[in-house]
């Protein structure tokens, strides 16, 4: 019979339960040859897997950055509002629908309506594309992890040149940390059009990362469920160790004060609300299909409402918890930079006024500066002293790979026992990324397995691992930036919007309530119904439209490595514009040719 006729017969035979979509698997079905669906060993294993999928790299390198640039503690207001009215309802819906239907994303939406089959296919494709660049990040983490055993750390100094007569010129233009990331690690090309050749070290790291994922998935959720005991809990241990160490560092208090001091005026900026809504949405990993797949391995009678609240709250709490050690360490780094700046000024003043050494110190620098500036203002103004303000160093924010592979690695160099902290940091990042990869891969493999799209003799992991070699090229970082910016943004918003529309308005709120009653023993309260029917789809629609409008107003760009701009400054005055664009890190939001085109336009 067609699925709709089966559903009507079931509903007519039991008006109390009304199990709307999907038929319960009975022992008769099992003995008749129908393959029984795998199950989690225990509830704790399931929760750890969902938490590991939700708590990813963005909790460590994206949320603290948003708090920093958007008024510190003030950002928590739109963030929590988005969590309550957008994130949790979507999370609850996905866990409930997956648990009730016991299928992957494609099977779930086809069961609700054949017209919604594209939603499941879209989720699978997004998971596939995100998994591609996510595994690349794991390869980069492994590369840094392997090098963290060296003493001194390889990004602490510039390498010598080929003639052994000095340091590498390209590295001297930038910093050792930048050089190790862009040249030693990525061997990056000038722009995305120049692919370069395969970097063998990245191929090895990529293969290693994929091998770890394959081993974790070798027996499906049976082996993956064991792996999450480590990958989902180890990051919390490392964060706690970092927290204890970071709070003892000089400048940690300044970093935390800067992070959490609220700037209420910034809440008037619509971009703050937009970024808060998108952050909680992507942080919970909804619309990927992974959560639907995970919940499909649950028993049908399970309190999915409590699971959704628990996973959502732990995810947000982890973001806050990770912010404390991260910005304690960044405060330590800013304090060191601030003191180094003042040391340069002290040396300049000491040499010019011929003071004895240790006459001007960091403790009395402000007093001496005011005194000298009062008595000899013209002389002091002509010394070209640096403007040393602590807030300026604290404002040097970064997120994503910039935070992990540049800012944090530079801060680790100034910590005692830097090798140990580097090892712990990159093991933590690998664990976070691996747990998130579990969800991405499950969002691909479960619908493929349910629909029997590939023969059983073909390893499922091979399907998701064949297209990763492109990221090992010299232009691989550019492709990761493009994927990160566009694959996991608008497509997920569209998928989530149609998920709510499909469940609430196609399947029906009444039918969905009965499904939840069948699973939990209680129907959803007025809050959940209001969010599903009005608030959440409206917020998603507003965020989607606003996001598209914002993106349409700016020309798409990506950062490129420009090792020659110092030379170009000397030869062409108009290259001051690329200098302004690039800043001190030699990273431009345009390719070199684009920057010069813009400088030509502005010069007329």
XYZ file of C-alpha atoms in Angstrom:
604
model
C 0.000 0.000 0.000
C 1.135 3.614 -0.451
C 2.568 5.125 2.688
C -0.399 7.468 3.092
C -2.890 4.546 3.085
C -0.798 2.687 5.658
C -0.737 5.760 7.841
C -4.535 6.164 7.628
C -5.123 2.526 8.572
C -2.810 2.828 11.579
C -4.451 6.062 12.704
C -7.918 4.554 12.362
C -7.000 1.461 14.385
C -5.550 3.418 17.313
C -6.910 6.917 17.670
C -5.118 7.462 20.985
C -1.577 7.079 19.788
C -1.907 8.074 16.130
C 1.642 7.067 15.135
C 1.634 9.175 12.033
C 4.690 8.412 10.030
C 6.576 5.176 10.050
C 5.457 1.791 11.289
C 6.864 0.292 14.459
C 9.251 -2.574 13.863
C 7.943 -5.685 15.595
C 9.509 -9.015 16.374
C 7.591 -10.501 13.441
C 9.311 -8.097 11.124
C 12.662 -8.975 12.621
C 12.166 -12.730 12.167
C 10.830 -12.246 8.652
C 14.205 -11.052 7.471
C 13.978 -7.282 7.892
C 17.333 -5.992 9.075
C 17.102 -4.620 12.599
C 18.349 -1.068 13.006
C 21.473 -0.631 15.133
C 21.043 0.878 18.595
C 23.205 2.808 21.008
C 24.767 0.831 23.835
C 23.300 3.276 26.354
C 21.732 6.691 26.664
C 24.968 8.323 27.817
C 26.705 7.238 24.615
C 23.984 8.828 22.505
C 24.126 12.113 24.432
C 27.917 12.242 24.199
C 27.702 11.755 20.435
C 25.156 14.559 20.020
C 27.157 16.863 22.296
C 30.377 16.043 20.446
C 28.710 16.849 17.113
C 27.278 20.136 18.396
C 30.383 21.230 20.311
C 32.924 21.808 17.578
C 35.735 24.105 16.563
C 33.362 27.066 16.326
C 32.822 26.984 20.093
C 36.533 27.587 20.603
C 37.486 29.947 17.798
C 34.246 31.640 16.692
C 32.089 32.367 19.757
C 34.834 34.144 21.795
C 35.638 36.267 18.753
C 32.005 37.373 18.422
C 31.856 38.206 22.122
C 34.984 40.285 21.751
C 33.919 42.383 18.761
C 30.274 42.751 19.804
C 30.385 44.327 23.207
C 31.557 41.449 25.386
C 28.785 40.407 27.751
C 26.220 42.376 25.744
C 26.480 39.797 22.943
C 25.064 37.161 25.288
C 21.628 38.804 25.158
C 20.928 38.234 21.434
C 22.804 34.922 21.658
C 20.558 33.549 24.414
C 17.417 34.863 22.709
C 18.440 33.040 19.523
C 19.177 29.903 21.545
C 15.753 29.835 23.202
C 13.554 30.766 20.261
C 15.502 29.385 17.306
C 18.173 26.881 18.312
C 16.406 24.686 20.850
C 13.124 24.346 18.872
C 15.044 23.252 15.769
C 17.165 20.851 17.782
C 14.097 19.335 19.460
C 12.325 18.955 16.113
C 15.233 17.102 14.479
C 15.792 14.744 17.407
C 12.073 13.980 17.611
C 11.503 13.356 13.918
C 14.600 11.168 13.599
C 13.696 9.108 16.653
C 10.107 8.611 15.509
C 10.871 7.601 11.933
C 14.171 5.798 12.592
C 15.629 6.819 9.222
C 18.302 9.088 7.792
C 17.570 12.559 6.465
C 16.417 11.490 2.974
C 14.115 8.768 4.295
C 12.613 11.087 6.916
C 11.591 13.810 4.516
C 10.441 11.388 1.826
C 8.201 9.757 4.442
C 6.603 13.068 5.334
C 6.110 14.029 1.704
C 7.841 13.046 -1.547
C 7.967 16.774 -2.313
C 10.331 17.245 0.640
C 12.837 14.644 -0.547
C 15.096 17.429 -1.763
C 15.510 18.638 1.816
C 17.153 15.336 2.756
C 19.321 15.328 -0.354
C 20.397 18.910 0.398
C 21.350 17.966 3.966
C 23.433 15.070 2.691
C 25.214 17.231 0.117
C 25.976 19.956 2.650
C 27.357 17.358 5.076
C 29.512 15.973 2.264
C 30.918 19.390 1.332
C 31.459 20.465 4.930
C 33.120 17.136 5.692
C 35.602 17.795 2.886
C 37.016 21.004 4.343
C 36.537 19.892 7.949
C 38.845 16.959 7.377
C 41.349 19.362 5.855
C 41.349 21.316 9.108
C 42.031 18.055 10.940
C 45.021 17.508 8.645
C 46.367 20.969 9.490
C 45.910 20.253 13.193
C 47.840 16.995 12.836
C 50.660 18.807 11.038
C 50.994 21.271 13.922
C 50.635 18.466 16.458
C 53.544 16.527 14.927
C 55.724 19.674 14.973
C 54.795 20.515 18.563
C 57.294 17.926 19.833
C 60.241 19.962 18.540
C 62.291 22.145 20.861
C 62.211 24.993 20.127
C 58.868 25.082 18.343
C 59.429 25.505 14.582
C 57.279 28.627 14.379
C 59.329 30.431 17.040
C 62.093 31.656 14.702
C 62.608 32.288 11.016
C 64.520 29.650 9.046
C 67.925 30.540 7.631
C 68.247 31.357 3.949
C 69.746 29.070 1.332
C 73.195 30.649 1.655
C 73.234 30.167 5.440
C 74.078 33.867 5.784
C 70.917 35.122 7.411
C 67.241 34.525 7.892
C 64.706 33.844 5.138
C 63.756 37.184 3.624
C 60.072 36.379 3.211
C 59.853 35.367 6.860
C 61.637 38.543 7.995
C 59.030 40.652 6.202
C 56.303 38.984 8.213
C 56.623 36.960 11.429
C 57.854 33.398 12.112
C 54.321 32.338 13.066
C 52.817 33.683 9.844
C 55.612 32.207 7.746
C 55.247 28.748 9.243
C 51.496 28.778 8.593
C 51.399 30.224 5.091
C 54.667 28.930 3.668
C 55.804 25.876 5.662
C 52.320 24.438 6.209
C 50.259 25.559 3.238
C 52.997 26.594 0.776
C 50.262 28.912 -0.364
C 49.897 30.272 -3.889
C 49.298 33.967 -4.701
C 45.581 33.410 -5.340
C 42.947 30.753 -5.944
C 43.576 30.697 -9.692
C 47.075 29.298 -9.162
C 46.511 25.773 -7.873
C 50.136 24.881 -7.309
C 51.154 21.277 -6.812
C 50.234 18.685 -4.234
C 52.033 19.186 -0.944
C 53.168 15.715 0.068
C 53.160 16.546 3.780
C 49.534 17.638 3.549
C 48.641 14.490 1.617
C 50.153 12.388 4.400
C 48.363 14.367 7.132
C 45.097 14.250 5.202
C 45.384 10.497 4.743
C 46.178 10.115 8.439
C 43.184 12.179 9.468
C 40.910 10.220 7.176
C 42.329 6.930 8.452
C 41.423 7.925 12.005
C 37.873 8.726 10.880
C 37.688 5.394 9.018
C 38.841 3.431 12.072
C 36.236 5.155 14.229
C 33.535 4.229 11.703
C 34.749 0.741 10.883
C 31.838 -0.863 12.765
C 29.320 1.941 12.428
C 27.840 3.386 15.583
C 29.241 0.449 17.584
C 32.825 1.708 17.132
C 31.930 5.386 16.862
C 29.997 5.166 20.122
C 33.145 3.943 21.857
C 35.280 6.697 20.322
C 33.072 9.518 21.618
C 33.903 8.550 25.184
C 37.308 10.085 24.428
C 36.669 12.653 21.697
C 33.690 14.286 23.431
C 35.169 14.436 26.937
C 38.878 15.084 26.354
C 38.360 18.709 25.175
C 36.756 19.549 28.524
C 39.776 18.153 30.348
C 42.167 20.208 28.210
C 40.049 23.357 28.589
C 40.124 22.911 32.353
C 43.913 22.501 32.335
C 44.257 25.595 30.158
C 41.876 27.468 32.456
C 43.957 26.761 35.551
C 47.184 27.723 33.788
C 45.747 30.762 31.970
C 44.334 32.384 35.096
C 47.834 32.452 36.602
C 49.351 34.322 33.632
C 49.997 38.078 33.825
C 47.350 39.953 31.874
C 44.679 37.239 32.195
C 42.429 39.587 34.149
C 42.722 42.235 31.439
C 41.684 39.704 28.807
C 38.631 38.545 30.763
C 37.628 42.111 31.613
C 37.828 43.074 27.966
C 35.828 40.026 26.920
C 32.916 40.295 29.313
C 32.604 44.043 29.874
C 29.265 44.839 28.188
C 28.916 47.562 25.615
C 25.163 48.046 25.505
C 25.270 50.571 22.666
C 26.428 47.910 20.234
C 23.085 46.108 20.579
C 21.649 48.817 18.317
C 23.684 47.348 15.461
C 21.510 44.866 13.483
C 24.628 42.913 12.500
C 25.025 41.823 16.126
C 21.618 40.150 16.140
C 22.240 38.579 12.760
C 25.566 37.086 13.830
C 24.079 35.869 17.125
C 21.273 34.073 15.300
C 23.600 32.463 12.772
C 26.142 31.499 15.442
C 23.650 29.579 17.604
C 22.166 28.006 14.505
C 25.464 26.687 13.160
C 26.844 25.892 16.603
C 24.076 23.377 17.310
C 24.769 21.643 13.959
C 21.128 21.515 12.945
C 20.071 20.918 9.309
C 23.129 18.749 8.561
C 21.198 15.513 8.923
C 23.639 14.147 11.490
C 21.343 14.729 14.481
C 18.461 13.064 12.662
C 20.694 10.059 11.964
C 21.925 9.864 15.568
C 18.427 10.008 17.047
C 17.212 7.353 14.601
C 19.265 4.787 16.549
C 17.320 5.544 19.738
C 14.531 3.492 21.159
C 11.176 4.884 20.038
C 10.104 5.681 23.573
C 12.734 8.159 24.718
C 12.444 11.664 26.164
C 13.803 13.586 23.187
C 12.659 16.915 24.677
C 14.999 16.507 27.623
C 17.782 15.417 25.266
C 17.379 18.538 23.129
C 17.465 20.904 26.108
C 20.468 19.115 27.599
C 22.488 19.155 24.372
C 21.609 22.786 23.620
C 22.457 24.076 27.086
C 25.742 22.132 27.283
C 26.736 23.414 23.849
C 26.206 27.060 24.810
C 27.794 26.582 28.230
C 30.848 25.096 26.518
C 31.183 28.199 24.360
C 31.245 30.363 27.458
C 33.598 28.017 29.272
C 36.029 27.942 26.335
C 36.041 31.736 26.162
C 37.601 32.064 29.616
C 40.947 30.283 28.988
C 41.124 31.515 25.390
C 40.889 35.179 26.324
C 42.945 34.785 29.470
C 45.766 33.645 27.192
C 45.042 36.369 24.639
C 45.113 38.892 27.502
C 48.518 37.503 28.449
C 49.679 37.889 24.847
C 48.335 41.452 24.671
C 50.097 42.361 27.931
C 53.391 41.040 26.595
C 52.956 43.038 23.393
C 52.020 46.131 25.397
C 55.111 45.776 27.608
C 57.358 45.150 24.591
C 56.012 48.339 23.019
C 56.823 50.339 26.133
C 60.266 48.727 26.365
C 61.049 50.093 22.895
C 60.003 53.554 24.024
C 62.078 53.212 27.205
C 65.140 52.339 25.143
C 64.547 55.328 22.852
C 64.129 57.748 25.773
C 67.119 56.320 27.628
C 69.420 56.678 24.613
C 68.255 60.155 23.657
C 68.378 61.730 27.120
C 71.423 59.652 28.109
C 69.882 58.194 31.228
C 71.517 55.319 33.035
C 70.140 51.832 32.480
C 67.185 50.801 34.628
C 66.438 54.450 35.359
C 63.192 54.197 33.386
C 61.310 50.969 34.026
C 57.916 49.591 33.093
C 56.611 50.547 36.530
C 57.590 54.225 36.307
C 57.386 54.642 32.527
C 54.129 56.643 32.588
C 55.530 59.038 35.193
C 58.747 59.585 33.245
C 56.903 60.055 29.965
C 54.617 62.719 31.434
C 57.554 64.463 33.046
C 59.684 64.527 29.888
C 56.761 65.442 27.683
C 55.947 68.355 29.976
C 59.527 69.695 30.043
C 60.546 68.904 26.454
C 57.377 68.458 24.390
C 59.041 69.238 21.052
C 61.897 66.828 21.652
C 59.607 64.004 22.768
C 57.256 64.500 19.801
C 60.192 64.186 17.381
C 61.338 60.862 18.833
C 58.624 58.896 16.988
C 57.660 56.965 20.070
C 55.101 54.203 19.629
C 51.601 54.778 20.945
C 51.339 51.980 23.503
C 47.756 51.371 24.585
C 46.726 48.017 26.076
C 43.300 48.160 24.452
C 44.945 48.386 21.035
C 46.626 45.037 21.605
C 43.428 43.545 23.006
C 41.555 44.731 19.916
C 43.725 42.537 17.689
C 41.001 39.924 17.367
C 40.999 36.845 15.191
C 38.758 33.867 14.590
C 38.890 30.563 12.765
C 42.255 29.380 11.504
C 43.717 32.804 12.269
C 43.063 32.274 15.975
C 44.166 28.635 16.092
C 47.225 28.645 13.841
C 48.513 32.222 14.205
C 47.330 34.096 17.297
C 47.218 31.173 19.711
C 50.417 29.552 18.463
C 52.190 32.875 18.972
C 50.782 33.129 22.493
C 51.933 29.584 23.290
C 55.526 30.611 22.517
C 55.467 33.003 25.466
C 54.121 30.417 27.921
C 56.480 28.309 30.054
C 56.676 24.746 28.729
C 55.378 25.834 25.327
C 55.699 22.354 23.781
C 53.318 20.829 26.322
C 50.699 23.517 25.813
C 50.978 23.263 22.032
C 50.505 19.482 22.161
C 47.467 19.761 24.443
C 45.932 22.523 22.346
C 46.161 20.659 19.052
C 45.016 17.363 20.550
C 41.979 19.249 21.850
C 41.286 20.743 18.416
C 41.616 17.324 16.804
C 39.148 15.819 19.282
C 36.657 18.624 18.669
C 36.981 18.276 14.907
C 36.761 14.489 15.008
C 33.525 14.544 17.014
C 32.030 16.977 14.513
C 33.200 14.797 11.633
C 31.233 11.907 13.138
C 28.026 13.883 12.635
C 28.944 14.977 9.124
C 29.815 11.447 8.036
C 26.713 9.988 9.686
C 24.629 12.583 7.835
C 26.009 11.089 4.613
C 26.244 7.383 5.350
C 22.871 6.869 7.053
C 20.701 8.042 4.127
C 22.973 6.207 1.690
C 22.637 3.038 3.731
C 18.877 3.419 4.228
C 18.264 3.896 0.516
C 20.861 1.249 -0.482
C 22.438 3.637 -2.979
C 25.788 1.837 -3.092
C 26.702 -1.873 -2.931
C 27.601 -3.177 0.507
C 31.043 -4.335 -0.636
C 32.104 -0.715 -1.235
C 33.356 0.916 2.008
C 31.021 3.786 2.804
C 33.878 5.956 4.024
C 35.455 5.751 0.581
C 32.465 7.661 -0.806
C 33.130 10.637 1.444
C 36.914 10.600 1.230
C 37.557 10.639 -2.505
C 37.431 14.412 -3.055
C 39.774 15.636 -0.330
C 42.968 15.737 -2.378
C 42.182 19.218 -3.761
C 42.770 20.759 -0.348
C 46.380 19.527 -0.433
C 47.203 21.906 -3.278
C 48.859 25.257 -2.749
C 45.459 26.906 -3.205
C 43.772 24.519 -0.751
C 43.373 27.147 1.971
C 41.473 29.410 -0.415
C 39.020 26.629 -1.225
C 38.541 25.943 2.469
C 37.759 29.632 3.014
C 35.208 29.603 0.203
C 33.569 26.410 1.456
C 33.542 27.672 5.027
C 31.963 30.989 4.038
C 29.249 29.789 1.686
C 28.531 26.059 2.014
C 27.604 26.193 5.681
C 25.553 29.383 5.624
C 22.640 30.045 3.279
C 22.052 26.367 2.366
C 21.602 25.399 6.029
C 19.216 28.296 6.661
C 17.079 27.224 3.705
C 17.131 23.566 4.785
C 16.124 24.406 8.360
C 13.282 26.647 7.179
C 11.790 23.895 5.033
C 12.302 21.357 7.813
C 10.007 23.333 10.101
C 7.514 23.999 7.306
C 7.521 20.311 6.365
C 6.930 18.989 9.877
C 4.535 21.620 11.194
C 2.518 22.565 8.109
C 2.817 19.517 5.822
C 2.890 16.750 8.388
C 0.764 18.851 10.730
C 1.216 20.210 14.235
C -1.465 17.914 15.631
C 0.112 14.796 14.156
C 3.559 15.815 15.335
C 2.212 16.409 18.840
C 0.800 12.902 18.873
C 4.145 11.519 17.741
C 5.848 13.263 20.639
C 3.168 11.987 23.015
C 3.841 8.462 21.797
C 7.587 8.856 22.422
C 7.648 10.882 25.654
C 4.235 10.369 27.227
C 3.391 14.068 27.072
C 2.462 16.532 24.360
C 4.569 19.626 23.616
C 3.608 22.693 25.621
C 2.511 26.050 24.288
C 6.095 27.366 24.117
C 7.246 24.667 21.698
C 4.104 25.005 19.587
C 4.461 28.788 19.361
C 8.105 28.487 18.341
C 7.487 25.804 15.730
C 4.413 27.433 14.207
C 5.415 31.111 14.226
C 8.543 32.299 16.030
C 11.229 29.948 14.703
C 10.236 29.962 11.005
C 9.826 33.743 11.168
C 13.271 34.176 12.745
C 14.811 31.846 10.174
C 13.188 33.759 7.342
C 14.361 37.120 8.711
C 17.904 35.830 9.255
C 17.978 34.291 5.776
C 16.780 37.465 4.047
C 19.084 39.677 6.126
C 22.043 37.400 5.493
C 21.453 37.435 1.731
C 21.053 41.232 1.754
C 24.293 41.709 3.681
C 26.167 39.358 1.378
C 24.739 41.050 -1.716
C 26.043 44.439 -0.574
C 29.666 43.311 -0.429
C 31.763 41.851 -3.200
C 32.887 38.304 -2.354
C 36.526 38.283 -1.279
C 39.077 35.944 0.197
C 42.432 36.462 1.932
C 45.635 35.893 -0.016
C 49.286 35.700 0.931
C 51.277 38.526 -0.647
C 55.004 38.132 0.103
C 56.140 40.956 -2.209
C 54.207 44.007 -1.067
C 57.205 45.488 0.793
C 59.126 45.564 -2.488
C 56.125 46.994 -4.300
C 55.834 49.804 -1.762
C 59.338 50.870 -2.667
C 58.648 50.910 -6.370
C 55.126 52.310 -6.582
C 53.508 54.871 -4.300
C 50.048 53.632 -5.204
C 50.841 50.360 -3.458
C 50.181 52.187 -0.193
C 46.576 51.168 -0.708
C 47.417 47.451 -0.798
C 49.516 48.122 2.316
C 46.495 49.570 4.060
C 44.407 46.597 2.963
C 46.994 44.012 3.912
C 48.055 45.313 7.309
C 51.083 43.912 9.099
C 50.254 40.254 8.563
C 50.607 40.367 4.792
C 47.083 38.994 4.365
C 44.956 40.812 1.813
C 41.189 40.513 1.304
C 41.925 40.722 -2.428
C 44.404 39.100 -4.675
C 47.410 41.263 -5.519
C 46.019 42.186 -8.912
C 42.658 43.152 -7.410
C 44.345 45.375 -4.833
C 46.263 47.245 -7.526
C 43.162 47.650 -9.642
C 41.471 49.304 -6.684
C 44.506 51.497 -5.993
C 44.450 52.632 -9.627
C 40.762 53.531 -9.331
C 41.281 55.517 -6.120
C 44.268 57.395 -7.535
C 42.058 59.046 -10.137
